PDB file of C-alpha atoms in Angstrom:
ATOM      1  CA  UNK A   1      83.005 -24.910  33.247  1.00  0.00           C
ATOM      2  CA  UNK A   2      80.490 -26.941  35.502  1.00  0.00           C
ATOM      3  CA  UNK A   3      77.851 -23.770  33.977  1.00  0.00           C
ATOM      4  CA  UNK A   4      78.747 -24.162  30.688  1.00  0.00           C
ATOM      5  CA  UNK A   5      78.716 -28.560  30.855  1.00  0.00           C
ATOM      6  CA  UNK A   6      74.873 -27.951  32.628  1.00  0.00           C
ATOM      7  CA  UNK A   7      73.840 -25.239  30.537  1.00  0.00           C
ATOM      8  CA  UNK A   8      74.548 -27.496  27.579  1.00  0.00           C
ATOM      9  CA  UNK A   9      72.706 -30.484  28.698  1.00  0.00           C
ATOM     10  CA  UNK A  10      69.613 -27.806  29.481  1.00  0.00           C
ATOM     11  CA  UNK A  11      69.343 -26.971  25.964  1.00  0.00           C
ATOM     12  CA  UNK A  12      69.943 -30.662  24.707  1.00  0.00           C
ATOM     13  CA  UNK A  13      66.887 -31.261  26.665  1.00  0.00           C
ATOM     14  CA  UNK A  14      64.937 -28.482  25.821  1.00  0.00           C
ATOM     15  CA  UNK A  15      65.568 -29.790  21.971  1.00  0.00           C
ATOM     16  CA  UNK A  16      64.460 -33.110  23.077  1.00  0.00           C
ATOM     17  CA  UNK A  17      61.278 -32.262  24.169  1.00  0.00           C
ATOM     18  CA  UNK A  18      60.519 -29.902  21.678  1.00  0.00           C
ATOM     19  CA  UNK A  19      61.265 -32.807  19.047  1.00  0.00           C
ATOM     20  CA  UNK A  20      59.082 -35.529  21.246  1.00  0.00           C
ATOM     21  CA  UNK A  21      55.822 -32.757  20.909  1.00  0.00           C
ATOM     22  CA  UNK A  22      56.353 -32.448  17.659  1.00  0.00           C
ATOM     23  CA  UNK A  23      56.235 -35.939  17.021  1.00  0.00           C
ATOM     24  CA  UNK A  24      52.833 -36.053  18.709  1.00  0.00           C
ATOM     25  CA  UNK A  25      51.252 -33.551  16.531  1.00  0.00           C
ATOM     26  CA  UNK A  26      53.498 -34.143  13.152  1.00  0.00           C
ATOM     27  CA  UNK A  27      50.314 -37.272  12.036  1.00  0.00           C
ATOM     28  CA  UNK A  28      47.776 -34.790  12.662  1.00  0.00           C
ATOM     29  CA  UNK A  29      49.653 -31.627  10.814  1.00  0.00           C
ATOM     30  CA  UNK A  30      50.336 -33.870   8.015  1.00  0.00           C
ATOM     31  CA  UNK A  31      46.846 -35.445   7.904  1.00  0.00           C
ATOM     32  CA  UNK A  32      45.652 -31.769   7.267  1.00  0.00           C
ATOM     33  CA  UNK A  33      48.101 -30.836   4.635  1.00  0.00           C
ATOM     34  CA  UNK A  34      47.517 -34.193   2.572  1.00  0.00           C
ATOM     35  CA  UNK A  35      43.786 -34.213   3.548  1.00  0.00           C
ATOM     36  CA  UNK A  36      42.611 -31.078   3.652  1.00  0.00           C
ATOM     37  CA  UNK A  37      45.171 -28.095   2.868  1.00  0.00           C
ATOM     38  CA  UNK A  38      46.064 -29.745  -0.568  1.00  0.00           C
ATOM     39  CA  UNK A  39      42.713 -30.383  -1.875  1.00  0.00           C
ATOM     40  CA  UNK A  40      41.014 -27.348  -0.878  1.00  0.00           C
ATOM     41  CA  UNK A  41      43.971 -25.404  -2.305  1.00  0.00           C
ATOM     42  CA  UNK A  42      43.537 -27.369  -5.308  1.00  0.00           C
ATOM     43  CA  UNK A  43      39.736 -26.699  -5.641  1.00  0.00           C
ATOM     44  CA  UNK A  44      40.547 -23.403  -6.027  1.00  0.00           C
ATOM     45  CA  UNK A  45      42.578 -23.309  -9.207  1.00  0.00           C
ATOM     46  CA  UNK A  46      40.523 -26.090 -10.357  1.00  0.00           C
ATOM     47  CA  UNK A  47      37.487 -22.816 -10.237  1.00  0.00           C
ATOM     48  CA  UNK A  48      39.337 -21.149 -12.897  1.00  0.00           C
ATOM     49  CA  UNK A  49      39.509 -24.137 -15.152  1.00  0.00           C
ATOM     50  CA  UNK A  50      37.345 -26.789 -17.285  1.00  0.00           C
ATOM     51  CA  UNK A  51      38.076 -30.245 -16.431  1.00  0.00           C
ATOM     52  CA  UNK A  52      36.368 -33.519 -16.271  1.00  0.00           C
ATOM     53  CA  UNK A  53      39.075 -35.560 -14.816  1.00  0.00           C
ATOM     54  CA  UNK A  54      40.149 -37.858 -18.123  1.00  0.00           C
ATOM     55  CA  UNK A  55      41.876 -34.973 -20.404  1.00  0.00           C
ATOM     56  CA  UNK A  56      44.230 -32.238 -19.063  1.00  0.00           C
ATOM     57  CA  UNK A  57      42.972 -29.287 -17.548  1.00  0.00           C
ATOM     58  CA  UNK A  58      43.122 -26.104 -19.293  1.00  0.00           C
ATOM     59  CA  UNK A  59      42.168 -22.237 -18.243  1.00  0.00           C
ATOM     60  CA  UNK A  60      38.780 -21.392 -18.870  1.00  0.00           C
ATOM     61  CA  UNK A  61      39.608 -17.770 -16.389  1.00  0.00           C
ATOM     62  CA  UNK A  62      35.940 -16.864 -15.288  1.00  0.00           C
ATOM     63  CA  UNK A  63      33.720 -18.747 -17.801  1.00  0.00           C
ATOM     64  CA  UNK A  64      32.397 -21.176 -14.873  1.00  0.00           C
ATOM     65  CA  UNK A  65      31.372 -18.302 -13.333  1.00  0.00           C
ATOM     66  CA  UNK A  66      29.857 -16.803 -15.943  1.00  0.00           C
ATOM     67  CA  UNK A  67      28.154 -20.416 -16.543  1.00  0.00           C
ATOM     68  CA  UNK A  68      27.222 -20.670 -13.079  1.00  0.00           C
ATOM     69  CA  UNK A  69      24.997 -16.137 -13.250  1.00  0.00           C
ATOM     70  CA  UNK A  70      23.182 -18.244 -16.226  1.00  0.00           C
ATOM     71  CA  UNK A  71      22.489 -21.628 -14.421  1.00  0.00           C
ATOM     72  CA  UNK A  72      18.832 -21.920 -13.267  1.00  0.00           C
ATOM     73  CA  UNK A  73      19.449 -24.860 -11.213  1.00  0.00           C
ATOM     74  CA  UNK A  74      21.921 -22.905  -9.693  1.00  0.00           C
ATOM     75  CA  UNK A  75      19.787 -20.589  -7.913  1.00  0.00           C
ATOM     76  CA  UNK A  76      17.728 -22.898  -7.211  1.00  0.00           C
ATOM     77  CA  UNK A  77      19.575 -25.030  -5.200  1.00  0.00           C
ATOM     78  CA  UNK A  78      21.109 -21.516  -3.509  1.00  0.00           C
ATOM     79  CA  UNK A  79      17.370 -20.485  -3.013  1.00  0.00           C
ATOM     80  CA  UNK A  80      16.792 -23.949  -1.341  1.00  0.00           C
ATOM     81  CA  UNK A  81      19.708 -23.412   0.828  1.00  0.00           C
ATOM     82  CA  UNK A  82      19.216 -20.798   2.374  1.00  0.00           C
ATOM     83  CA  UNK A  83      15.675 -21.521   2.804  1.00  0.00           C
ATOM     84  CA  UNK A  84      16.446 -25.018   4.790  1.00  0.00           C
ATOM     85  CA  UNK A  85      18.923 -22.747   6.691  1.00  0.00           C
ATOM     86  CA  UNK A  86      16.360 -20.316   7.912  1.00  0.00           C
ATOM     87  CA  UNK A  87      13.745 -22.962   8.857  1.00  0.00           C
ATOM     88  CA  UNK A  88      16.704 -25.568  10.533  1.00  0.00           C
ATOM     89  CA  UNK A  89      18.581 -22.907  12.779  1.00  0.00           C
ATOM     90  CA  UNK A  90      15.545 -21.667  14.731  1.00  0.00           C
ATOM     91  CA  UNK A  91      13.748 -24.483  14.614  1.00  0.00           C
ATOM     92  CA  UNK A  92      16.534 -26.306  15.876  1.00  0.00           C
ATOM     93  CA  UNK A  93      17.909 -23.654  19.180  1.00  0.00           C
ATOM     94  CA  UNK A  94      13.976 -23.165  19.846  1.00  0.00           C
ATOM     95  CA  UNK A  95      13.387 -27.172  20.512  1.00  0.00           C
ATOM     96  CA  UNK A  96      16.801 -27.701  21.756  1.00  0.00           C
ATOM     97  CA  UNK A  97      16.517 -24.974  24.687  1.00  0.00           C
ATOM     98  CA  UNK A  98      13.464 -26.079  24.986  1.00  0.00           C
ATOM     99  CA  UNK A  99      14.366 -29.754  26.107  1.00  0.00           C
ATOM    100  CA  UNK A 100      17.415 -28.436  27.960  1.00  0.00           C
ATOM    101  CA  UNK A 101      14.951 -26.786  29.809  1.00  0.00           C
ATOM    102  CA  UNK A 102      12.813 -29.564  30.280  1.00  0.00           C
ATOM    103  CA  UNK A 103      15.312 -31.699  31.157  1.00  0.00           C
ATOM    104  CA  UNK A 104      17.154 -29.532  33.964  1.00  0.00           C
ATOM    105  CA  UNK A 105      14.946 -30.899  36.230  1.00  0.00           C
ATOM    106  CA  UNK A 106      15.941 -33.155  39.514  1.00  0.00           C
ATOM    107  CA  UNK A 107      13.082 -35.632  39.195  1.00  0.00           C
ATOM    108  CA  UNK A 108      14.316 -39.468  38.815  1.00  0.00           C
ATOM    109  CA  UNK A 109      14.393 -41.012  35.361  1.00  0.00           C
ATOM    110  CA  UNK A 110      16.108 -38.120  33.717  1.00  0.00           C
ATOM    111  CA  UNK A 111      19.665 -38.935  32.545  1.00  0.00           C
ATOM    112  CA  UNK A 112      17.804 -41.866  30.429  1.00  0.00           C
ATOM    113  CA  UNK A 113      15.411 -39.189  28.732  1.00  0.00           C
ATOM    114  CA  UNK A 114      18.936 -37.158  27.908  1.00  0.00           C
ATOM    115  CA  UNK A 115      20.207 -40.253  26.829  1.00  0.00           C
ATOM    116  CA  UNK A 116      16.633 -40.646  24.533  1.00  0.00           C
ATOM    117  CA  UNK A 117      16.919 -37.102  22.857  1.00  0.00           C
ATOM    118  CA  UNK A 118      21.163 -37.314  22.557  1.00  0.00           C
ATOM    119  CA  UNK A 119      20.617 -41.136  20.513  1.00  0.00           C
ATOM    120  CA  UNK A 120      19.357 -39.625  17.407  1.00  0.00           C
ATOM    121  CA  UNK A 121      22.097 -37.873  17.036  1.00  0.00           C
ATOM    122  CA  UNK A 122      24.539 -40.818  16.684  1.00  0.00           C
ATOM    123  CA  UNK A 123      22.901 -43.324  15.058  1.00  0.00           C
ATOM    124  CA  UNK A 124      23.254 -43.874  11.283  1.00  0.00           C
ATOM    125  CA  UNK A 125      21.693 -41.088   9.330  1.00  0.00           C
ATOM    126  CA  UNK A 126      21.042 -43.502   6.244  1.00  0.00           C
ATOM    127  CA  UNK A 127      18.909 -45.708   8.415  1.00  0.00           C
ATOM    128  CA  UNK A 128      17.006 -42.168   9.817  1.00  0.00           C
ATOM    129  CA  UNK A 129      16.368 -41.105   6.407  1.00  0.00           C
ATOM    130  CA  UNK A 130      14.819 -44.305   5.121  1.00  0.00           C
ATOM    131  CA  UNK A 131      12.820 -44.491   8.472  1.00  0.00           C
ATOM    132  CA  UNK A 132      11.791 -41.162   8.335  1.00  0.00           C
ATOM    133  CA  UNK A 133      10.884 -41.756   4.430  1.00  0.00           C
ATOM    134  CA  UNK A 134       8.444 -45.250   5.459  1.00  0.00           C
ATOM    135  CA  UNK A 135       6.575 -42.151   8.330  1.00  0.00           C
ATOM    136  CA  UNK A 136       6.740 -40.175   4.917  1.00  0.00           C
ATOM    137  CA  UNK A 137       4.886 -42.239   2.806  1.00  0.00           C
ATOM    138  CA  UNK A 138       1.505 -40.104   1.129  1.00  0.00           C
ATOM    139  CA  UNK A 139      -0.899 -43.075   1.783  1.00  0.00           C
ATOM    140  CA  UNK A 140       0.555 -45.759   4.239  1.00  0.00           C
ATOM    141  CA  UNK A 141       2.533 -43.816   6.194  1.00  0.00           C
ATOM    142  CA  UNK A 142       1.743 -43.244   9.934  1.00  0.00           C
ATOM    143  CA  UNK A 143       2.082 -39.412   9.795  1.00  0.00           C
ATOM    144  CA  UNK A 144      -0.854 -39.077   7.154  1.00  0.00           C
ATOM    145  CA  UNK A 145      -2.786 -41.715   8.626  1.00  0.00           C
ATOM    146  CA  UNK A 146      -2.925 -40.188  11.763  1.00  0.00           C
ATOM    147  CA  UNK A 147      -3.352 -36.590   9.746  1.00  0.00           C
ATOM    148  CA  UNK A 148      -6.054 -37.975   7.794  1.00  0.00           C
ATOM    149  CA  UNK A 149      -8.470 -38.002  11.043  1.00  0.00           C
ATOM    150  CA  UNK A 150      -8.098 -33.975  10.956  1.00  0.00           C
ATOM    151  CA  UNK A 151      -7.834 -32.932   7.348  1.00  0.00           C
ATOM    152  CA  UNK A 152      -8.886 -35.047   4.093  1.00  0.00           C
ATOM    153  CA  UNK A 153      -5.592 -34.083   1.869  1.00  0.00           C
ATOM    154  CA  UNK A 154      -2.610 -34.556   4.109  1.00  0.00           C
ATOM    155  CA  UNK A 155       0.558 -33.357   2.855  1.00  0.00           C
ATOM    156  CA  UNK A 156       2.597 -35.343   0.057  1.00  0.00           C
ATOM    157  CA  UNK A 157       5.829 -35.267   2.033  1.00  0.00           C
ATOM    158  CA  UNK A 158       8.879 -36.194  -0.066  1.00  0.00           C
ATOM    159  CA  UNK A 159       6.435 -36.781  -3.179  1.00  0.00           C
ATOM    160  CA  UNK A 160       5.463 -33.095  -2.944  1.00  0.00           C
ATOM    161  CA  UNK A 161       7.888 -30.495  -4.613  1.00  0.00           C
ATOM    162  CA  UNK A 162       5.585 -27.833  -1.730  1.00  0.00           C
ATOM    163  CA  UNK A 163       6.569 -30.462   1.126  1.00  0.00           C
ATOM    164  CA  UNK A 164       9.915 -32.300   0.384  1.00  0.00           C
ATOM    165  CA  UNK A 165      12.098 -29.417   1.784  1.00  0.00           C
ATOM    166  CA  UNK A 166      10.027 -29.287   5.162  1.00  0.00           C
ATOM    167  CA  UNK A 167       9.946 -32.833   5.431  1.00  0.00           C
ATOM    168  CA  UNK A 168      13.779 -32.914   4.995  1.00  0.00           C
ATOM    169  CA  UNK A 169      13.596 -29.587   7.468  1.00  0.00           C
ATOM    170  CA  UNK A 170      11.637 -31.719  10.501  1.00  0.00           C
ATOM    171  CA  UNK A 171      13.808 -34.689  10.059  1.00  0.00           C
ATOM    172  CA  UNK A 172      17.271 -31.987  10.539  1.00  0.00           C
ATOM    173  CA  UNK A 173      15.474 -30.708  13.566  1.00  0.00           C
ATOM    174  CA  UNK A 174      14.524 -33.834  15.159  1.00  0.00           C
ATOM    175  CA  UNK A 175      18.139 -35.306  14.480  1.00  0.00           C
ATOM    176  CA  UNK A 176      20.156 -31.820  16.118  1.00  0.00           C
ATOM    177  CA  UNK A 177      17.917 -31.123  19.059  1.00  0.00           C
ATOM    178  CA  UNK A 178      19.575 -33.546  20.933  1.00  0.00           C
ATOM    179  CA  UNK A 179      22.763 -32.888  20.865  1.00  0.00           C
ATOM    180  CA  UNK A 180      22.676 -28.789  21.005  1.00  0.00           C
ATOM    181  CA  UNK A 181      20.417 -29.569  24.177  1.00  0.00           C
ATOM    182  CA  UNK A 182      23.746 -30.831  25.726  1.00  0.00           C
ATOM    183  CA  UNK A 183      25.377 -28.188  25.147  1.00  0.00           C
ATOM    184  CA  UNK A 184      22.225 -25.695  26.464  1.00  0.00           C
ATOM    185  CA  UNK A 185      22.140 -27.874  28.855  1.00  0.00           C
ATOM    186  CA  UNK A 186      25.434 -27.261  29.843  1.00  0.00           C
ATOM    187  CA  UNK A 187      25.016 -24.058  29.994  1.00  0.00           C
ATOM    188  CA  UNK A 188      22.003 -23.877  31.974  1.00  0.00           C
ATOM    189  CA  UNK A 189      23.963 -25.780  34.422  1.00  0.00           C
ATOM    190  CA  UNK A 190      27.115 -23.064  34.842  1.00  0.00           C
ATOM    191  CA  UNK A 191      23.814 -20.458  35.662  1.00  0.00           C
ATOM    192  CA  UNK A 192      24.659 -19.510  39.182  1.00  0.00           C
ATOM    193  CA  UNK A 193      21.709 -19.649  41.089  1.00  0.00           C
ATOM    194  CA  UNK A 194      22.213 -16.333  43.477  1.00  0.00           C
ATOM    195  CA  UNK A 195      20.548 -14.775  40.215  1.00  0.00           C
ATOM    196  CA  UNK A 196      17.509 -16.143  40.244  1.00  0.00           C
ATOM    197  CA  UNK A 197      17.372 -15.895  43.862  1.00  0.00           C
ATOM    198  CA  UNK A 198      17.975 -11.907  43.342  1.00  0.00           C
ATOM    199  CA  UNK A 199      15.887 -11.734  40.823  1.00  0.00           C
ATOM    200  CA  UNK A 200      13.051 -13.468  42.635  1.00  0.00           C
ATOM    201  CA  UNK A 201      13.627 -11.136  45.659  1.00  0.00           C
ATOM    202  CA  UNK A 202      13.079  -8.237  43.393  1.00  0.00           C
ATOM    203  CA  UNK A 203       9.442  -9.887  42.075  1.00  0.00           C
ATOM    204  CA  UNK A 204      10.256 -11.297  39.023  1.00  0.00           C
ATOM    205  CA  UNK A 205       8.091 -14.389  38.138  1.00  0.00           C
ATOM    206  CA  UNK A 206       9.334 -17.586  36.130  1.00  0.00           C
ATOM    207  CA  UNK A 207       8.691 -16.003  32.513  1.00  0.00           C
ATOM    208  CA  UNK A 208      10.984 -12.616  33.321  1.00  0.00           C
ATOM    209  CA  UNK A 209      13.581 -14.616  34.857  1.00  0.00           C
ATOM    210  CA  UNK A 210      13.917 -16.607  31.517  1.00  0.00           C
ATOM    211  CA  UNK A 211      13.879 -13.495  30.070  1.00  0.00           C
ATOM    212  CA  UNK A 212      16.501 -11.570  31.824  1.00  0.00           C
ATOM    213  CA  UNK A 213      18.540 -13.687  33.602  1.00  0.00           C
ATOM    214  CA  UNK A 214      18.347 -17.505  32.007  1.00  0.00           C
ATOM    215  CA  UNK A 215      18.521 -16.162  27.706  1.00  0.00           C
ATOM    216  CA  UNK A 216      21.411 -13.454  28.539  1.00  0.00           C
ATOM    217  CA  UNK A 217      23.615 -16.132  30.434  1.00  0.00           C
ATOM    218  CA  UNK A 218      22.969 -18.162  28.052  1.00  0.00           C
ATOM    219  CA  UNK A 219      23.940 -16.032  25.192  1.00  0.00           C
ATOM    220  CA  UNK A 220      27.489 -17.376  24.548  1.00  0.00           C
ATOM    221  CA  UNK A 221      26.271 -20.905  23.876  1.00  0.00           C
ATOM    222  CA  UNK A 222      23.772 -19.897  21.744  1.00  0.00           C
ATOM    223  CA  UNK A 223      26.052 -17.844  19.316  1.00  0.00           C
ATOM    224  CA  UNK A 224      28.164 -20.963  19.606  1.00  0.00           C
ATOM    225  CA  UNK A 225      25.129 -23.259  18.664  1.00  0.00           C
ATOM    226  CA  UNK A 226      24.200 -20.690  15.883  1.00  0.00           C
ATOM    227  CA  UNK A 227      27.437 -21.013  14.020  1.00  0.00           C
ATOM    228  CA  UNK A 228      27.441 -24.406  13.993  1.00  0.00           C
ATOM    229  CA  UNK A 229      23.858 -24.871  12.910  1.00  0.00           C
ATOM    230  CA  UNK A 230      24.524 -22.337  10.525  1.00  0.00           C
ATOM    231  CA  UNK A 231      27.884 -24.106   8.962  1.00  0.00           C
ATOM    232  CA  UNK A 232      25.829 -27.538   9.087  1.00  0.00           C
ATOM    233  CA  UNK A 233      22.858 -26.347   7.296  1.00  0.00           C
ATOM    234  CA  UNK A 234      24.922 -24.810   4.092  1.00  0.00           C
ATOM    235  CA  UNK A 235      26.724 -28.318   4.051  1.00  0.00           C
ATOM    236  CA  UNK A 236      23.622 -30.392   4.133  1.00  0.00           C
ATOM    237  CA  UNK A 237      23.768 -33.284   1.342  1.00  0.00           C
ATOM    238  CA  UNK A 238      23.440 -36.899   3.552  1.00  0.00           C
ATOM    239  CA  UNK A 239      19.408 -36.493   4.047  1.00  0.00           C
ATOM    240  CA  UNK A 240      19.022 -34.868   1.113  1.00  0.00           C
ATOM    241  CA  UNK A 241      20.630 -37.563  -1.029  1.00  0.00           C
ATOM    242  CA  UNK A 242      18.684 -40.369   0.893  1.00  0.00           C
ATOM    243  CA  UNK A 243      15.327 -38.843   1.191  1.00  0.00           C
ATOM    244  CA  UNK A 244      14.810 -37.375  -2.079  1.00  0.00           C
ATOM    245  CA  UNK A 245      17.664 -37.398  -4.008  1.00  0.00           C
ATOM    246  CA  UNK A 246      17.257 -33.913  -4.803  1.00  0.00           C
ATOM    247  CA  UNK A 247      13.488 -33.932  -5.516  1.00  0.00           C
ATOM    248  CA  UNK A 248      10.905 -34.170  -6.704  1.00  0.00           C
ATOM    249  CA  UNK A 249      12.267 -31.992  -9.644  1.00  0.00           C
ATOM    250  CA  UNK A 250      14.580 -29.895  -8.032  1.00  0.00           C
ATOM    251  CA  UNK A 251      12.518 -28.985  -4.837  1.00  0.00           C
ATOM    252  CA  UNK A 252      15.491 -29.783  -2.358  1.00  0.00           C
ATOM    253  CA  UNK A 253      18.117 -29.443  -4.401  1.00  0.00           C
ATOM    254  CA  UNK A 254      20.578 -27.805  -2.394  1.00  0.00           C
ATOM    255  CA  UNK A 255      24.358 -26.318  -3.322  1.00  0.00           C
ATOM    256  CA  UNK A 256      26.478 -29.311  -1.773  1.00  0.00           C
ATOM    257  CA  UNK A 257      23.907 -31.375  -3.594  1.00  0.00           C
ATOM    258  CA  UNK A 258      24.605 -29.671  -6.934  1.00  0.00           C
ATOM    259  CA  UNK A 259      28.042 -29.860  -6.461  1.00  0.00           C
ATOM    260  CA  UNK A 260      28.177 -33.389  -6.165  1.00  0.00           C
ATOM    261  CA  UNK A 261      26.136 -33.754  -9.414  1.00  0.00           C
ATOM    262  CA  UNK A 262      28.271 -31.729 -11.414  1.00  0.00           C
ATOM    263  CA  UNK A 263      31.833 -33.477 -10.076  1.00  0.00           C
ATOM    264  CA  UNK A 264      30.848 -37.138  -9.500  1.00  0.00           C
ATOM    265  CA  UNK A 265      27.657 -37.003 -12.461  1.00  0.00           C
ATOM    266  CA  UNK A 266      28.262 -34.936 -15.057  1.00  0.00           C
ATOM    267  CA  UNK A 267      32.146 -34.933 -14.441  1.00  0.00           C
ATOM    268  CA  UNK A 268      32.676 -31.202 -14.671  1.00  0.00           C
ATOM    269  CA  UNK A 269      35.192 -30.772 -11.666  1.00  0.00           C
ATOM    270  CA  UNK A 270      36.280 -27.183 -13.063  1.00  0.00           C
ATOM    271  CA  UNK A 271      32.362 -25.977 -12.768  1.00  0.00           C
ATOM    272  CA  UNK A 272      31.728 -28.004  -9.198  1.00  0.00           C
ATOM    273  CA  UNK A 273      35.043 -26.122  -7.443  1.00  0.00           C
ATOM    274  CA  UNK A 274      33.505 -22.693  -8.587  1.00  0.00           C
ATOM    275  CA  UNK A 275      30.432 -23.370  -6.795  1.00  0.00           C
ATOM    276  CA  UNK A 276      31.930 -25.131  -4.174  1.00  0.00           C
ATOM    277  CA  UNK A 277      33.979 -21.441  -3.914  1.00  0.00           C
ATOM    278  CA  UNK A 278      30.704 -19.636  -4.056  1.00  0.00           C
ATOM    279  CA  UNK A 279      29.479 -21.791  -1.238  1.00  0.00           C
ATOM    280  CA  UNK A 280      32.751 -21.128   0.506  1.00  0.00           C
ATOM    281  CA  UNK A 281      32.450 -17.034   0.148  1.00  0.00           C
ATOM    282  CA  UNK A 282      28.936 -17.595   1.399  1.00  0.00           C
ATOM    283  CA  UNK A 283      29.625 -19.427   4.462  1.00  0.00           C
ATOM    284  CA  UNK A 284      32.406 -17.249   5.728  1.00  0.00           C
ATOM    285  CA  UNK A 285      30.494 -13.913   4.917  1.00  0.00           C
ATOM    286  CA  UNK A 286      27.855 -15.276   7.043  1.00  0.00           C
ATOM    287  CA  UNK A 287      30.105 -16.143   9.500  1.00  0.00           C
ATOM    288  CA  UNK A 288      31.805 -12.949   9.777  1.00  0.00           C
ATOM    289  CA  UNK A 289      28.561 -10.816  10.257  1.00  0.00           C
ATOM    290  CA  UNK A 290      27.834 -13.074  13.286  1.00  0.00           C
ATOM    291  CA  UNK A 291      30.942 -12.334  14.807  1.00  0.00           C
ATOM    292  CA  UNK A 292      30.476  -8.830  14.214  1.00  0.00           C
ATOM    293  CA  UNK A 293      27.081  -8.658  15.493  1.00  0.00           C
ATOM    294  CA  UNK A 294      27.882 -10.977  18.348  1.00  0.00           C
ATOM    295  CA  UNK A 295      31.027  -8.566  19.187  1.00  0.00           C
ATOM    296  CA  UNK A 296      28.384  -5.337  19.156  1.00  0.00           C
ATOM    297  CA  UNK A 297      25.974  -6.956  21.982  1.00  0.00           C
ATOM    298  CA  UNK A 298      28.347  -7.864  24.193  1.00  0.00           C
TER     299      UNK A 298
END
């Protein structure tokens, strides 16, 4: 009986606490499925149909998608991203391992020059983007007035359908570095040092320790980094919409860009979720074949 009476109050318990943890996580479950699990699975009928938010929606089957093979803009902007992509990802783990480096030093002074490289990365990217568009500027700003002592025709920056994407590129670069040098930095710091110890015994000088013993440590945070970077630069749309709201023309018009155009601009919702689908596809296929190839080296 007394097994039976304590066995009972176990499991009364047991339900207790199981109903207290899911009370901790139930705003946060919920706050996805309103949030983010309903809209996303509602972006994806919306693909398959023609809507501009006013009338009701009706099945247009695969005619954005169609719309979308014939849509110069389209390519474009999927031309631009992946072009910002490839310049912002390497760009972005070679000066951000390189600072880590840098800044793995003992020498006094250095937690305030993390702190210097990490602040970028927190403060308001409107107010970066119009500061970075005044050092922009094609005659008054400090960039080409400095480049003017070297070359006669400095580049036109954001006024320049060649330069806008670059300038939008260095600004990216400059704004990451800092906070994916944390996390190198991190990861310099879990190096043990008996490595480069053994490897010095052996003869190795600075350059082949890098080589083989500081860039294959470090290889887990930089497949981390790369995904991120990676997932970032196919979302891109805050600089872009600041700096050069898409142009000049359609120089940096990139996919999230577009997308906002044709849902908030033009009002076609049905034709914005099939791209924003496309961009979906995109990102996960990408993501996929870095796991993959990530898996094979190690």
């Amino acid at each position: 009986m007394e097994n039976s009476i304590n066995k009972k109050a176990t499991n009364h318990l047991r339900r207790k606490r199981t109903w207290i943890a899911y009370s901790f996580i139930a705003p946060n479950f919920i706050g996805f499925f309103v949030f983010t699990l309903i809209p996303i699975l509602f972006s994806l009928v919306l693909a398959f149909m023609k809507w501009d938010s006013f009338s009701t929606p009706e099945f247009a089957g695969l005619d954005n998608f169609r719309k979308m093979a014939n849509d110069e803009t389209f390519w474009i902007s999927l031309k631009n991203t992946f072009l910002y992509t490839a310049a912002v990802v390497p760009g972005t783990l070679v000066c951000s391992l390189g600072l880590a480096l840098l800044l793995n030093q003992k020498i006094r002074g250095m937690k305030l020059f993390r702190t210097i490289f990490f602040f970028p990365y927190v403060t308001s990217l409107v107010a970066i983007a119009v500061v970075w568009n005044m050092l922009f500027h094609p005659t008054m700003g400090p960039i080409n007035i400095f480049l003017k002592r070297f070359i006669e025709h400095p580049p036109g920056w954001t006024s320049s359908s060649n330069w806008a994407l670059w300038a939008i590129v260095i600004v990216s670069i400059w704004r990451g570095m800092g906070y994916y040098m944390i996390l190198y930095l991190a990861g310099l710091q879990s190096i043990q040092k008996e490595l480069y110890e053994a490897s010095s015994l052996d003869g190795a000088n600075r350059w082949k320790q890098f080589l083989n013993v500081t860039l294959p440590s470090l290889r887990p945070t930089t497949f981390f980094v790369t995904i991120m970077l990676v997932i970032n630069c196919f979302k891109v749309f805050d600089l872009v919409q600041v700096m050069t709201d898409g142009g000049p023309g359609r120089a940096t018009n990139v996919l999230v860009y577009q997308i906002y155009n044709e849902a908030f601009k033009k009002f076609d919702f049905g034709y914005a979720s099939a791209i924003s689908l496309v961009l979906f596809v995109i990102v996960l296929g990408v993501t996929v074949v870095q796991f993959s190839w990530n898996k094979r080296r190690t």
